[in-house]
Short mmCIF file of C-alpha atoms in Angstrom, two decimals:
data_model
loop_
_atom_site.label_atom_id
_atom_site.label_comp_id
_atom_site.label_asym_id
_atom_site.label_seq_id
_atom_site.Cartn_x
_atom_site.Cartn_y
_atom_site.Cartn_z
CA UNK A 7 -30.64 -126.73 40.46
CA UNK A 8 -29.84 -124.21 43.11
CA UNK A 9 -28.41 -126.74 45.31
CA UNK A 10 -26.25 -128.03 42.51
CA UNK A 11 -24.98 -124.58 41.46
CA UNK A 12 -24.35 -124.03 45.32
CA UNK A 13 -22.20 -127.07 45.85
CA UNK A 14 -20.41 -126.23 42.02
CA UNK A 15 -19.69 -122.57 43.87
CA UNK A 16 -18.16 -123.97 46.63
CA UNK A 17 -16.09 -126.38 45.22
CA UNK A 18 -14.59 -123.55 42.63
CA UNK A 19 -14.13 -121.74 46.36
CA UNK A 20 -12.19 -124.60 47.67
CA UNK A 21 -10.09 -124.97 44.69
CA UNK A 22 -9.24 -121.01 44.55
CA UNK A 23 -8.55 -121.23 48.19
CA UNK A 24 -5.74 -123.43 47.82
CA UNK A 25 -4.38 -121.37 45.01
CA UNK A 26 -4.08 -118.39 46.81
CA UNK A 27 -1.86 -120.22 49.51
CA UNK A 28 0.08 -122.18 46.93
CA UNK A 29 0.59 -118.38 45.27
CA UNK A 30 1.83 -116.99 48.82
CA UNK A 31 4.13 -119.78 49.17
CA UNK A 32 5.63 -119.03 45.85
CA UNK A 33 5.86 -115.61 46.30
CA UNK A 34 6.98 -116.13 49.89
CA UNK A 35 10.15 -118.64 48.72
CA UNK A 36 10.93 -116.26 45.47
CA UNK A 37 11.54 -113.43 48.56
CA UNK A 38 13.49 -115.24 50.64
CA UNK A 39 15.19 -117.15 47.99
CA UNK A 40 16.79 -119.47 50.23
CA UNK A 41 16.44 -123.27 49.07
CA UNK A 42 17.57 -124.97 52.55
CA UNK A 43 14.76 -123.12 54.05
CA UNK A 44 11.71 -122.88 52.09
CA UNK A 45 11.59 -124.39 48.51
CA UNK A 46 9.36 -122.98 45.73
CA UNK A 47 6.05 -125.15 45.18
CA UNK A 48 7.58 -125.77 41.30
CA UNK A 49 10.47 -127.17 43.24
CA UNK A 50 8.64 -129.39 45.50
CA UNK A 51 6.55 -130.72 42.38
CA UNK A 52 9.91 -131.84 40.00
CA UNK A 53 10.96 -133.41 43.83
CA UNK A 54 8.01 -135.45 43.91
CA UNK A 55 7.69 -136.15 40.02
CA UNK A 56 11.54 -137.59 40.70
CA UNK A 57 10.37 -139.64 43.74
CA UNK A 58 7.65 -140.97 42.24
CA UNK A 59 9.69 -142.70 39.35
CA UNK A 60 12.14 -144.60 41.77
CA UNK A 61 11.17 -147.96 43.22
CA UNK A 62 12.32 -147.19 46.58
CA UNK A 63 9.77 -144.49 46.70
CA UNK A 64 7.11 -146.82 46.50
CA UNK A 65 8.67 -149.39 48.87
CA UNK A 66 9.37 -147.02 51.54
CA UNK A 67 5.36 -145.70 51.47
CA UNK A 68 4.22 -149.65 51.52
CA UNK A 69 6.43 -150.09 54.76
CA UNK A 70 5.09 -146.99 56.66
CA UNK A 71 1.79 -147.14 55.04
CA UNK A 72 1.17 -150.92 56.23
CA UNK A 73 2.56 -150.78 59.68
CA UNK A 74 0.69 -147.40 60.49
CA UNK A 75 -2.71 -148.83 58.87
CA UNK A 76 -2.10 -152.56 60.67
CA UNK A 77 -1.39 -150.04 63.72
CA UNK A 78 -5.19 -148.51 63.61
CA UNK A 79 -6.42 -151.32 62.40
CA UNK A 80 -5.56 -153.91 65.66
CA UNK A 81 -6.87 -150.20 67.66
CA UNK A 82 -9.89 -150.47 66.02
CA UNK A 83 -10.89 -153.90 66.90
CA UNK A 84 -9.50 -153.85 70.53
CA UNK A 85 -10.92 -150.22 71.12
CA UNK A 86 -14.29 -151.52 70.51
CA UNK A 87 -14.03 -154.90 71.98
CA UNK A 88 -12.63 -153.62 75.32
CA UNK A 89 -15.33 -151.11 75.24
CA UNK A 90 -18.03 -153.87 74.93
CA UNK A 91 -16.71 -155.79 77.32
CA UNK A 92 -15.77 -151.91 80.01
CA UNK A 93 -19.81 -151.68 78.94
CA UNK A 94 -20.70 -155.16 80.67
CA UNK A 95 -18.34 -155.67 83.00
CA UNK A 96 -17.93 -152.60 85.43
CA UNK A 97 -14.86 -153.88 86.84
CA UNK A 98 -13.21 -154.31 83.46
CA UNK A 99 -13.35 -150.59 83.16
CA UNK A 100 -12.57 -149.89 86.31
CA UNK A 101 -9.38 -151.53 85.65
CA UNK A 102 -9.00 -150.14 82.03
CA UNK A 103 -9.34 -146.39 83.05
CA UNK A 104 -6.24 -145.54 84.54
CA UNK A 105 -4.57 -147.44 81.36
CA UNK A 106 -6.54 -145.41 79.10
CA UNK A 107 -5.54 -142.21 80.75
CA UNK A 108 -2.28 -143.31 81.37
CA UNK A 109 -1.62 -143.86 77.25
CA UNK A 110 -3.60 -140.48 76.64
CA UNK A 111 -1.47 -138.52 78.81
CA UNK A 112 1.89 -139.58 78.13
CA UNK A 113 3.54 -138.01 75.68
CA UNK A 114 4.30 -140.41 72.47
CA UNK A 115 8.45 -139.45 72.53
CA UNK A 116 8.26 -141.71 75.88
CA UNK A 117 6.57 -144.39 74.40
CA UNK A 118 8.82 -144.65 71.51
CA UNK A 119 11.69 -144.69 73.37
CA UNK A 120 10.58 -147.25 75.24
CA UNK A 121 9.14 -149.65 72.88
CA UNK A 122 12.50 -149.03 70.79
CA UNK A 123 14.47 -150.45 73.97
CA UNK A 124 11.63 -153.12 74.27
CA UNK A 125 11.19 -154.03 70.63
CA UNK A 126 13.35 -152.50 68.15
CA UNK A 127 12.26 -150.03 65.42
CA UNK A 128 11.24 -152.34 63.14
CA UNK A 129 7.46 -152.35 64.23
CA UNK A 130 7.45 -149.29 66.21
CA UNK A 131 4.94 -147.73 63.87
CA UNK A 132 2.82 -149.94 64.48
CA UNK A 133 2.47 -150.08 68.24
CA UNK A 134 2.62 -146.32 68.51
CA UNK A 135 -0.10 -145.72 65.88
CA UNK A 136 -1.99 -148.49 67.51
CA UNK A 137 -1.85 -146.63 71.30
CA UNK A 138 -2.53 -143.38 69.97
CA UNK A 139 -5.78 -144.75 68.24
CA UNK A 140 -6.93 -147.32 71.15
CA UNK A 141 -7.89 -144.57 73.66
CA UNK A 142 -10.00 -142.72 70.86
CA UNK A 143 -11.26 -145.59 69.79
CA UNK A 144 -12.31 -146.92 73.02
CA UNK A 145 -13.59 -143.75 74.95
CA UNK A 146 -15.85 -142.74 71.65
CA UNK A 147 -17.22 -146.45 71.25
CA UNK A 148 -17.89 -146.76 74.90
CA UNK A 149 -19.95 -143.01 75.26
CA UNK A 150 -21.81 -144.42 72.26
CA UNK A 151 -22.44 -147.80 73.97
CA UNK A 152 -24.15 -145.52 77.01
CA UNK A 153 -25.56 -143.29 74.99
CA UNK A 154 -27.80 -146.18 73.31
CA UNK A 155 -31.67 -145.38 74.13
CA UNK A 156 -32.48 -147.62 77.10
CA UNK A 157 -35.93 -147.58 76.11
CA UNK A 158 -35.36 -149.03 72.94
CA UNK A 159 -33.47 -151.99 74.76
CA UNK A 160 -36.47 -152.23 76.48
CA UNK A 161 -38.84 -152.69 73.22
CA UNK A 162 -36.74 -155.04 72.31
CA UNK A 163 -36.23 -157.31 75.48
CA UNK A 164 -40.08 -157.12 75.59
CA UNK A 165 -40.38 -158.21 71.48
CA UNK A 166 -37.72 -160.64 71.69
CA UNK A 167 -36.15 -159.33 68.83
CA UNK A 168 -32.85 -161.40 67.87
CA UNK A 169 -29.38 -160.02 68.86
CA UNK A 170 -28.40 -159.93 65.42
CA UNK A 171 -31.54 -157.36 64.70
CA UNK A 172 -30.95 -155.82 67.80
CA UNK A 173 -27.27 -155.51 67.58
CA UNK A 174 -27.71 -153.60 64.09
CA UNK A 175 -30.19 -151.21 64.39
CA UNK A 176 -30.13 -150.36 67.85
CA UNK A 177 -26.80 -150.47 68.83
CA UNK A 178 -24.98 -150.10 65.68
CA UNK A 179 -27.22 -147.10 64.54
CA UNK A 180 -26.74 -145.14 68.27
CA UNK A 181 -22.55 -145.89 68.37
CA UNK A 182 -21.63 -145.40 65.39
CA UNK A 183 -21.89 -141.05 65.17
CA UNK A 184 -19.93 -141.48 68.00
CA UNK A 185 -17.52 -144.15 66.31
CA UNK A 186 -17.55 -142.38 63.67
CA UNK A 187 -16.04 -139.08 64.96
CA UNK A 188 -13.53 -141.11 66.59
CA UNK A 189 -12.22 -142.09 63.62
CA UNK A 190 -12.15 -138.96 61.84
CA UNK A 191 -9.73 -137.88 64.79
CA UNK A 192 -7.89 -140.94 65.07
CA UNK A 193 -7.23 -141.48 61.55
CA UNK A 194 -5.28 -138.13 61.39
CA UNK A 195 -3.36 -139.09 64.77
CA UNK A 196 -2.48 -142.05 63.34
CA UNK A 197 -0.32 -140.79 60.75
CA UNK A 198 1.28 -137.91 62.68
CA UNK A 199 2.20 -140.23 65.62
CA UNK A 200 3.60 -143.19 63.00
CA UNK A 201 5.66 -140.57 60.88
CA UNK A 202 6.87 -138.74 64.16
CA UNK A 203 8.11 -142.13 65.87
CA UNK A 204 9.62 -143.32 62.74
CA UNK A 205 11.40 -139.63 62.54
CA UNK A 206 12.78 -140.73 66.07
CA UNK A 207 13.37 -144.43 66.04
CA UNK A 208 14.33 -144.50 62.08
CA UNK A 209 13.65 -147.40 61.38
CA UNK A 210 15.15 -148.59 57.64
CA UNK A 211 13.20 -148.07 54.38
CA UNK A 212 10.08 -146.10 56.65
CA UNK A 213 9.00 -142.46 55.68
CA UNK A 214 10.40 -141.56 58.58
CA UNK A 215 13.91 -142.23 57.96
CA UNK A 216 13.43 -140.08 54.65
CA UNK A 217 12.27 -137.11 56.48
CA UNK A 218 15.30 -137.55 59.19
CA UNK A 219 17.78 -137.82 55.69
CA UNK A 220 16.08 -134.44 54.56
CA UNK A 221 16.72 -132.89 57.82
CA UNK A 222 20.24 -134.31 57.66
CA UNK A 223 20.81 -132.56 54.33
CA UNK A 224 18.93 -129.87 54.82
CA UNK A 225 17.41 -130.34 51.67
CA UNK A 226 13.80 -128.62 52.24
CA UNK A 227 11.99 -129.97 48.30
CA UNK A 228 12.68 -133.48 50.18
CA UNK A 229 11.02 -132.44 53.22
CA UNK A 230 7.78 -130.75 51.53
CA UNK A 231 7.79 -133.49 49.16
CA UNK A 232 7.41 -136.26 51.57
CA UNK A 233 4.76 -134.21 53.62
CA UNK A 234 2.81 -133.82 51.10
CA UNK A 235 3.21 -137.37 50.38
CA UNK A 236 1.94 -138.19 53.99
CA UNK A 237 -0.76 -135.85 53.91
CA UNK A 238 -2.07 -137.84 50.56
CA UNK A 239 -1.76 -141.00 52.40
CA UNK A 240 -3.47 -140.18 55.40
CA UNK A 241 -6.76 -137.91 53.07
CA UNK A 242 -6.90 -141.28 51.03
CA UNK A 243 -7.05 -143.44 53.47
CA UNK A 244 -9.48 -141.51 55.93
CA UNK A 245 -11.97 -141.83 53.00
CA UNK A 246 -11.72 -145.19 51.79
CA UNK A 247 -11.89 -146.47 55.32
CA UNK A 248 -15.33 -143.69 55.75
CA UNK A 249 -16.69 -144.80 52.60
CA UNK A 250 -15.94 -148.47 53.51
CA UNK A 251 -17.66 -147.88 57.32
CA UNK A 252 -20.52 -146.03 54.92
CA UNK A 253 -21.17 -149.13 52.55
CA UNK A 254 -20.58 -151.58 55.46
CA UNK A 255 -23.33 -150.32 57.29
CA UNK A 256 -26.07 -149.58 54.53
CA UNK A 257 -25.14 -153.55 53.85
CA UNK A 258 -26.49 -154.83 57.17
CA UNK A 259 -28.88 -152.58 57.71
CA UNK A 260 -30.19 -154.00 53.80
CA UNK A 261 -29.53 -157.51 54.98
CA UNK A 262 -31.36 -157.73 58.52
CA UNK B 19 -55.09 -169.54 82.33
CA UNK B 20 -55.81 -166.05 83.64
CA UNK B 21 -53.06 -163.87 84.64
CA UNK B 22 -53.14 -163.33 88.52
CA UNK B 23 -51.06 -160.33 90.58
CA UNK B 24 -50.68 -161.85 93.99
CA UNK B 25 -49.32 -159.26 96.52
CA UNK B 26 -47.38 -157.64 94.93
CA UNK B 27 -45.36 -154.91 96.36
CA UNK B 28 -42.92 -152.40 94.84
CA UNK B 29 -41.93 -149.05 96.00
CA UNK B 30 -38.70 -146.41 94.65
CA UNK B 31 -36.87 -145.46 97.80
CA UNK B 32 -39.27 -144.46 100.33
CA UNK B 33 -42.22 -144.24 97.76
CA UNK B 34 -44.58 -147.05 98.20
CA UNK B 35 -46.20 -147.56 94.24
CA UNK B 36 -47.70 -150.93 94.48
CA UNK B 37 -48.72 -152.34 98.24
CA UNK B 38 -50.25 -155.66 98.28
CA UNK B 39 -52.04 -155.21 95.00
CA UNK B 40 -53.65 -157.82 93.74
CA UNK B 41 -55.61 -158.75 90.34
CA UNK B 42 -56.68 -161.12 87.70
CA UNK B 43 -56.73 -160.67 84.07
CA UNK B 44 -58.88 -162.97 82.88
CA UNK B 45 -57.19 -164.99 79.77
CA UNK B 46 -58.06 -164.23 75.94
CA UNK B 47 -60.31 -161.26 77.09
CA UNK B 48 -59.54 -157.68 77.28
CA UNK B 49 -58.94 -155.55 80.64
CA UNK B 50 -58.93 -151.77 81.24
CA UNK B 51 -56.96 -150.73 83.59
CA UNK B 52 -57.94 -147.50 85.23
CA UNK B 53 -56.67 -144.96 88.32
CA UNK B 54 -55.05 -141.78 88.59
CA UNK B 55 -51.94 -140.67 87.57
CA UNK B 56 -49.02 -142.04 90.01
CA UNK B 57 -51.63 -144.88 91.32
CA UNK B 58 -48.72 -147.48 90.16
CA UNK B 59 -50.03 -148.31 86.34
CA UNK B 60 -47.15 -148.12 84.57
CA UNK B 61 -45.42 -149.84 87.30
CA UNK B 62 -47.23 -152.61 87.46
CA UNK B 63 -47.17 -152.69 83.32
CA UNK B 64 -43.33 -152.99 84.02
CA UNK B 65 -43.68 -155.68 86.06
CA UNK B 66 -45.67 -157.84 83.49
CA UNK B 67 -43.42 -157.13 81.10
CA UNK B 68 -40.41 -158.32 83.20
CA UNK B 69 -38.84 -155.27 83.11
CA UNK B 70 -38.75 -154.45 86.77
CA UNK B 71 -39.32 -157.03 89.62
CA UNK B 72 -41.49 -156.60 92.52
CA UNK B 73 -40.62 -156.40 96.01
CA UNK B 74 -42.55 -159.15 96.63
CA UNK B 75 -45.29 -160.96 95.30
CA UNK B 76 -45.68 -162.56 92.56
CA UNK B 77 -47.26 -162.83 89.19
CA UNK B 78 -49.02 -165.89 88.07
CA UNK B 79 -49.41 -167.46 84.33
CA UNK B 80 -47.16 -165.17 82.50
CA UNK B 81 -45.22 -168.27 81.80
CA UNK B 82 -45.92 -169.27 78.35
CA UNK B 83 -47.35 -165.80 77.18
CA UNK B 84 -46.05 -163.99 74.25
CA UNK B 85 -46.12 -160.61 74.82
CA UNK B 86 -46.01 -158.02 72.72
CA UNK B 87 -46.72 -153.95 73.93
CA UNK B 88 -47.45 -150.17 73.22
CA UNK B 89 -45.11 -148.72 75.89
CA UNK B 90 -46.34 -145.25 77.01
CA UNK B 91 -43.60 -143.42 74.98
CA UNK B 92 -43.47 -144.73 71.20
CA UNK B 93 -40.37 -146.56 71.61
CA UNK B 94 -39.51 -146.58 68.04
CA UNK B 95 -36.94 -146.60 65.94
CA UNK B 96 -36.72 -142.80 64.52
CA UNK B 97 -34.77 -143.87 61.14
CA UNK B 98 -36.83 -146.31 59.91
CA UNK B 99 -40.48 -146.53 58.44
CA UNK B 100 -42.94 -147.74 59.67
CA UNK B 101 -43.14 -151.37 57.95
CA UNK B 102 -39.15 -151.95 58.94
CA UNK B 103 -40.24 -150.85 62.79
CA UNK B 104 -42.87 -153.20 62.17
CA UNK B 105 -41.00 -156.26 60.62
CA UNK B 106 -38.30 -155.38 63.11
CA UNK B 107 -40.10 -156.97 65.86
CA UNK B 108 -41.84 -159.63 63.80
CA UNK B 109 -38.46 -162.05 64.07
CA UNK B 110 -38.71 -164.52 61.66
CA UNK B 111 -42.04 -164.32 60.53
CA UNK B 112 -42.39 -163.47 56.83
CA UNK B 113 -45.24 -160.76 56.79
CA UNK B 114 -45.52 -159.17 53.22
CA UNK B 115 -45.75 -155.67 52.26
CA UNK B 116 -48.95 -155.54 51.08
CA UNK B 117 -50.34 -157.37 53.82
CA UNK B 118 -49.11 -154.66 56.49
CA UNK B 119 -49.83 -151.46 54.39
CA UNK B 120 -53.27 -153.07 54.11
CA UNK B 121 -53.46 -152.93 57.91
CA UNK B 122 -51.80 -149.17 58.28
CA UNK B 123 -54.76 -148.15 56.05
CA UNK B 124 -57.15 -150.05 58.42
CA UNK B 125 -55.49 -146.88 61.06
CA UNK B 126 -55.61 -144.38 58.58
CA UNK B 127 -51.93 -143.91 57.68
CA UNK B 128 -51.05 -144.29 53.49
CA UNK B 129 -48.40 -145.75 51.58
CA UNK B 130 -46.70 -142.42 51.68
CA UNK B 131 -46.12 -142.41 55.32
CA UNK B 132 -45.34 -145.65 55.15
CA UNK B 133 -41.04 -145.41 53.44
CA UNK B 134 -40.42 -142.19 55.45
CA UNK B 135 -38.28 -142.51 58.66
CA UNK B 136 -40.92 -142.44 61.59
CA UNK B 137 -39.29 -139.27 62.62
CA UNK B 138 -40.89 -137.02 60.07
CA UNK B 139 -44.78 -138.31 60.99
CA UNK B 140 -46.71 -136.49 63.16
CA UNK B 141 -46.97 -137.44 67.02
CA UNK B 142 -50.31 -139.57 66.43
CA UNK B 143 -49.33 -141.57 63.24
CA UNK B 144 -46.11 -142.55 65.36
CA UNK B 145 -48.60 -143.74 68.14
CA UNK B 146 -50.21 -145.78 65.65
CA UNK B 147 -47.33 -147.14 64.12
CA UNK B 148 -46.79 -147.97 67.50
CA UNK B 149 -50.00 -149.71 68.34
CA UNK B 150 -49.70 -151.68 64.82
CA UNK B 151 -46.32 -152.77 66.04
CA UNK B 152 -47.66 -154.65 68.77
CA UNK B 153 -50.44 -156.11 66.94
CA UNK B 154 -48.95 -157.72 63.93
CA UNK B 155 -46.51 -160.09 66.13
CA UNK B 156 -47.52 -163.20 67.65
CA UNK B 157 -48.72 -162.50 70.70
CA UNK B 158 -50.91 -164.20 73.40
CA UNK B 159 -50.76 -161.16 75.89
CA UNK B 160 -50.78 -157.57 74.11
CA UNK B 161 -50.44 -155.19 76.99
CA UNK B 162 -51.07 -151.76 76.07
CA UNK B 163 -50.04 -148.34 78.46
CA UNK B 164 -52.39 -145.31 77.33
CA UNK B 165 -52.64 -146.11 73.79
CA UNK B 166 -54.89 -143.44 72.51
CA UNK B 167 -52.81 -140.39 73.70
CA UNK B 168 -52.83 -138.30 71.33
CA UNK B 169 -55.26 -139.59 69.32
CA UNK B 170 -58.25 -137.32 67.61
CA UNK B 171 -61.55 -139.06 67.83
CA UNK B 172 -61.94 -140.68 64.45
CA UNK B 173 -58.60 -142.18 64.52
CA UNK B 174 -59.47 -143.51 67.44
CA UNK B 175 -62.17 -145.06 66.40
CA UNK B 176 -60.12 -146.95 63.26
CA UNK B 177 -57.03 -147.62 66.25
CA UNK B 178 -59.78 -149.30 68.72
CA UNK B 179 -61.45 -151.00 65.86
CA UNK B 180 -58.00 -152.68 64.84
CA UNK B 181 -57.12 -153.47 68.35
CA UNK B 182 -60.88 -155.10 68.35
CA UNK B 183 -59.84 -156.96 64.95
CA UNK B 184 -56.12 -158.42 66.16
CA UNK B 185 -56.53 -158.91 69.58
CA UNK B 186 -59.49 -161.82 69.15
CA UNK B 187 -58.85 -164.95 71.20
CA UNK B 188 -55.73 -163.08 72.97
CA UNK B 189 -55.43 -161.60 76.26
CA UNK B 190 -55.55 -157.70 76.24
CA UNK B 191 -54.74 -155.03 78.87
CA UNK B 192 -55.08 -151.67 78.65
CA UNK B 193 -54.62 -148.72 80.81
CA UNK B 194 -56.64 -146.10 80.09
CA UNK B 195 -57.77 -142.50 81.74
CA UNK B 196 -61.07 -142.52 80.06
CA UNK B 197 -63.83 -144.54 81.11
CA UNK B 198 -65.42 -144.79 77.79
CA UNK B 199 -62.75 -146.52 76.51
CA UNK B 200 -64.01 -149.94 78.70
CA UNK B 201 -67.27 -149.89 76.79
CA UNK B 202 -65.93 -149.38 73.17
CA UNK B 203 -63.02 -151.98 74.03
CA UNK B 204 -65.33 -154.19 75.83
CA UNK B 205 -63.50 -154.83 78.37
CA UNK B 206 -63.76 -155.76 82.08
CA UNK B 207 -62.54 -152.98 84.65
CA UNK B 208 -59.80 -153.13 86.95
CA UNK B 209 -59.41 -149.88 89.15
CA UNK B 210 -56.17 -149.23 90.40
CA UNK B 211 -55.76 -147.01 94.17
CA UNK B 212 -58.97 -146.80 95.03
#
C-alpha cells in the first residue's frame, strides 16, 4: 500500500513538474511577447492540432521516422555482430578500433557532408543514424561480451551444456545490462543526429526540411511544434523497442 | 578402465604445481584426494576436466567419461533457482519437478528455496545446489573440489549420504582437507605433495 501510494506521489510530482515549466514558458513568452522568438505553449498546441490534420504531416514523420529507425536498426545488428566476431577474433578488433574511434570522434556535420557528396540526401538519415549508433552499440556489446563470468563458461564447457542454453543464460543474461544501456543512449542519439543531418542535407518531405522551412520563416510555433513532435517519436520509440528487448528476453529465457 | 595421471607436469611461470605426478583413480569407485593447500589439487582437477593442459604428461581413460563437477567456487547461475541451475546442465534429459525437489529434500533444502534465484540462499544451500547439480546429470566421472566447505555437520551428513546414493557404479573424486571424510565416503586415498 505504501509502495503504491509512493509511486502515485511521484507520478503527481512528475506531472506538476512539467507544469511548472510549461507555466514559466507561458509567462516567459507573454513577457517578451515576441512570436518569431518564443511562441506561447497555447500557440505551439493550435500549431500542432493544425499539423496533425494535414496528410503531409504524417508523410513527412513516416519518411524520417523509417530511415532514422532502419538507421539503428542495421547499427544494432552490425554493432553486435562485429562485436562477436572483435570478441573471437583479436585481429578483427584490432582492425575495427581505429574505425570505431575514428566514427566516434568525428564530428557528424563532416559525415553528412560527405555522404551527401557520396550518396545524395535521400538516405542520409539513415547512414548517419546508423554510424552514430554502431560505435555505442558495438563498444557496450563487446564490454558485456568480456565482462561474461569466465567461470561460468567453464561450468558449462565441463557440463556440455548446448550453445543454445549457453548462449541464453550465460551470455545473453551478462551482455545485455550492458546492451541495454547502450541503447538507452543510442536511441536518443539516433534521433538528434537523423533530425540534425536532415536540417543540413534537407532532404524532401523529411522532418528536417520542416525545421529548416521554420527557420526560413522564422516562424517559432513551427519550430516548437515539430520538436516536440521529435521528442514524441524518439520517447515512443525508446520504449516500445525496451519493452520489446524486455518481452524478447523473458521469451527465451521461458523457452530454453 | 581406471583413470591414470602419467607424468604429468604443469607449472605458472616459474612456479612448479604439478612435477611428474602420477596417479590412478580406480574406475566406478570413489577417491579422496588429500594435501595441503597449494600442493597442485585444484590444478590437477583442471586438468581432468580439460580445462587447462599439462606441460607434459598425460592423462589416461578420460576418453569416453562423462563428467560432471562441483568446482571449488559454486559456479552458478545467481538468477535462477535451483531446479533451472539444475535442469540447465541436464541437456536434453527430461527430469521432472517432483523428482528433483524430492532429491533437494534428500540435502535438506525445501520447496521454498527451491523458485528463488540462488542468489538470495545462504552460502551452504548454494554449495548444495551445487553438489546436486553435478549429481543429477549423467555422469560416469563426478569429480568434486572441496565439496563440504561450508557445510555444518548434519548437512553434511545428508550431502555425503546423497553423494553415497548417486555416485553408485560411477567413478568419484574428491578433494578433501579432512581425513574423515575418506572413511564416511569410503574411499581410497590419494595424497598429494608428500
Amino acid at each position: 500500500m505504501k509502495l503504491f501510494i509512493t509511486k502515485q506521489n511521484y507520478k503527481i510530482k512528475k506531472i506538476l513538474s512539467i507544469i511548472f515549466w510549461l507555466v514559466i514558458w507561458q509567462i516567459t513568452s507573454q513577457i517578451i511577447h515576441q512570436e518569431i522568438l518564443i511562441s506561447s505553449p497555447i500557440h505551439v498546441l493550435n500549431t500542432l492540432l493544425s499539423l496533425i490534420l494535414e496528410t503531409s504531416f504524417w508523410k513527412t514523420i513516416l519518411y524520417s521516422f523509417s530511415r532514422i529507425v532502419a538507421g539503428f536498426l542495421f547499427a544494432n545488428l552490425f554493432g553486435i555482430l562485429l562485436s562477436i566476431l572483435s570478441f573471437r577474433f583479436k585481429t578483427i578488433k584490432i582492425l575495427l578500433d581505429p574505425i570505431i574511434n575514428l566514427i566516434k570522434s568525428t564530428p557528424v556535420a563532416s559525415f553528412v557532408i560527405l555522404i551527401i557528396l557520396w550518396f545524395g540526401s535521400n538516405n542520409l538519415s539513415i547512414v548517419i543514424s546508423f554510424m552514430m549508433v554502431l560505435p555505442i552499440i558495438y563498444t557496450n556489446t563487446l564490454q558485456g561480451i568480456l565482462n561474461v563470468d569466465q567461470q561460468l563458461v567453464e561450468m558449462a564447457k565441463v557440463f556440455r551444456i548446448p550453445f543454445f542454453s549457453k548462449f541464453v543464460f550465460i551470455y545473453m543474461h551478462e551482455v545485455l545490462p550492458f546492451y541495454y544501456s547502450g541503447c538507452l543512449i543510442a536511441l536518443g542519439l539516433c534521433w538528434k543526429s537523423g533530425v540534425a543531418a536532415e536540417l543540413i542535407g534537407i532532404p524532401s518531405g523529411s522532418i528536417g526540411e520542416r525545421l529548416y522551412e521554420a527557420k526560413i520563416y522564422l516562424n517559432s510555433a513551427d519550430l516548437f511544434a515539430w520538436t516536440f513532435v521529435i521528442i514524441l517519436l524518439s520517447m515512443v520509440f525508446e520504449k516500445i523497442y525496451l519493452y520489446f528487448l524486455f518481452i524478447l528476453k523473458n521469451r527465451i529465457e521461458d523457452r530454453v | 578402465m581406471n583413470i591414470r595421471a602419467v607424468d604429468i607436469n604443469k607449472s605458472f611461470g616459474n612456479q612448479i604445481v604439478l612435477s611428474n605426478w602420477n596417479c590412478s583413480i580406480p574406475e566406478k569407485e570413489t577417491t579422496c584426494l588429500m594435501g595441503q593447500s597449494g600442493c597442485g589439487k585444484t590444478t590437477f582437477f583442471r586438468i581432468l576436466l580439460g580445462l587447462t593442459y599439462p606441460d607434459s604428461g598425460k592423462i589416461l581413460g578420460l576418453e569416453k567419461q562423462m563428467i560432471s563437477a562441483v568446482f571449488q567456487e559454486n559456479r552458478l547461475c545467481k538468477y535462477l533457482n535451483a531446479l533451472k541451475n539444475v535442469h540447465l546442465v541436464c541437456r536434453d534429459r527430461e527430469i521432472s519437478r517432483e523428482y528433483l525437489e524430492e532429491v533437494f529434500e534428500k540435502v535438506g533444502l525445501d520447496r521454498n528455496d527451491l523458485i528463488k534465484p540462488v542468489s538470495e540462499l545462504s552460502g551452504g544451500m548454494q554449495r548444495r545446489v551445487a553438489i546436486v547439480r553435478a549429481l543429477i546429470p549423467e555422469s560416469t566421472f563426478v569429480l568434486m573440489d572441496e565439496p563440504f566447505r561450508g557445510l555444518d555437520a548434519e548437512n553434511k551428513r545428508r550431502v555425503v549420504e546423497c553423494i553415497l546414493e548417486f555416485t553408485e557404479g560411477k567413478t568419484l573424486l574428491v578433494s578433501t582437507h579432512d581425513i574423515r571424510d575418506v572413511e564416511s565416503l569410503h574411499a581410497k586415498l590419494i595424497m598429494m605433495g608428500s
